[in-house]
Coordinates of C-alpha atoms in Angstrom, one line a residue:
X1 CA 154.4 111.2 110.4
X2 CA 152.1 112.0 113.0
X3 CA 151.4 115.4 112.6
X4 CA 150.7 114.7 108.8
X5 CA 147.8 112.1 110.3
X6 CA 146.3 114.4 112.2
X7 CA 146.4 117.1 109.6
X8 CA 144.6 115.3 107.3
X9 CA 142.2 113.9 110.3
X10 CA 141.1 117.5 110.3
X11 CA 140.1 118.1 107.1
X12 CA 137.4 115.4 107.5
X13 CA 133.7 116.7 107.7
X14 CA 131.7 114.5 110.4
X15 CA 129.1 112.5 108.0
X16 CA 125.5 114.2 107.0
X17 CA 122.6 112.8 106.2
X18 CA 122.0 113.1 102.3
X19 CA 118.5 113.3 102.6
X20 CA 116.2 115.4 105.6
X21 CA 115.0 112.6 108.0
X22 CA 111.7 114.1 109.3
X23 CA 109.2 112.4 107.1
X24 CA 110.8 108.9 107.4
X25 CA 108.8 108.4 110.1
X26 CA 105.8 109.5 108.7
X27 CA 106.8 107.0 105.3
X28 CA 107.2 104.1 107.5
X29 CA 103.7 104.1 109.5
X30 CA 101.9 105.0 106.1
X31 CA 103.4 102.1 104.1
X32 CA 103.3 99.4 106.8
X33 CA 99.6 100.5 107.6
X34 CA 98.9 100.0 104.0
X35 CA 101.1 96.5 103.8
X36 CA 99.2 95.4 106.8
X37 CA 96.0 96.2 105.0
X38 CA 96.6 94.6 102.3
X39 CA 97.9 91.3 104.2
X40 CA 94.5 91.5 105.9
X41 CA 92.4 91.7 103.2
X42 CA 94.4 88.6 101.4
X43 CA 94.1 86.8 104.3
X44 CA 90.3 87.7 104.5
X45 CA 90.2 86.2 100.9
X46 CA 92.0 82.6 101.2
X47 CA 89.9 82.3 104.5
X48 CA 86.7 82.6 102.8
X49 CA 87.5 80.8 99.5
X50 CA 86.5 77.5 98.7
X51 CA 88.1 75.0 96.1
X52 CA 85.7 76.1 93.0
X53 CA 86.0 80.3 93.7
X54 CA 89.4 80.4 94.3
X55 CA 90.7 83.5 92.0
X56 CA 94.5 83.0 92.3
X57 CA 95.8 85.6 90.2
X58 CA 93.4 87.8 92.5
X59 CA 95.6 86.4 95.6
X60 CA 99.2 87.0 94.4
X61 CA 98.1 90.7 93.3
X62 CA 97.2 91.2 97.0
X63 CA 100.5 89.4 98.6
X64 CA 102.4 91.5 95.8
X65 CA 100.9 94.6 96.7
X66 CA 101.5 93.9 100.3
X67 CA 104.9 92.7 100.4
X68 CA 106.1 95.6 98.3
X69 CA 104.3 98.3 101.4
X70 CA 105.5 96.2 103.8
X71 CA 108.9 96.2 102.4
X72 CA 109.0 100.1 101.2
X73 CA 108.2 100.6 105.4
X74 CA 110.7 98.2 107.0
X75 CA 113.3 100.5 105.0
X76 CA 111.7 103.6 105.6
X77 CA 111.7 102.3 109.2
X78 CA 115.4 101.9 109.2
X79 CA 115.9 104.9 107.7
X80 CA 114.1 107.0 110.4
X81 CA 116.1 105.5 113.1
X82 CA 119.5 106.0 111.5
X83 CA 120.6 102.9 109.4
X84 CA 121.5 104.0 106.2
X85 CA 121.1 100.8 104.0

């Protein structure tokens, strides 16, 4: 019983990544540079909006556009230092 373990422990590979890892790293700083930019730039425009110029739809483009870079870098992030989600 034991021998038939450990023969079929053998013919296990050790795991691989599917993908090459190099340019996750590379991935992550561009997209949470971007995200951050874009978080900046809709802060910069609720700061200096009053009541009568708010654009709104303008606003939720900008926090869309950032949370998706921000996001798309946390994960490219992970993935660069081994955590396959």
């Amino acid at each position: 019983m034991e021998e038939d373990f450990l023969a079929d422990l053998r013919l296990y590979k050790p795991f691989t990544m599917p993908l090459h890892g190099v340019p996750f790293g590379l991935l992550a700083t561009i997209f949470l540079c971007l995200g951050l930019g874009f978080a900046g730039w809709f802060m910069a425009t609720v700061v200096t909006s009053n009541k009568y110029n708010k654009n709104i739809p303008l606003e939720l483009v900008y926090a869309g556009i950032s949370s998706i870079f921000m996001s798309l870098g946390i994960v490219m992030m992970l993935l660069a230092n081994g955590v396959w989600i």
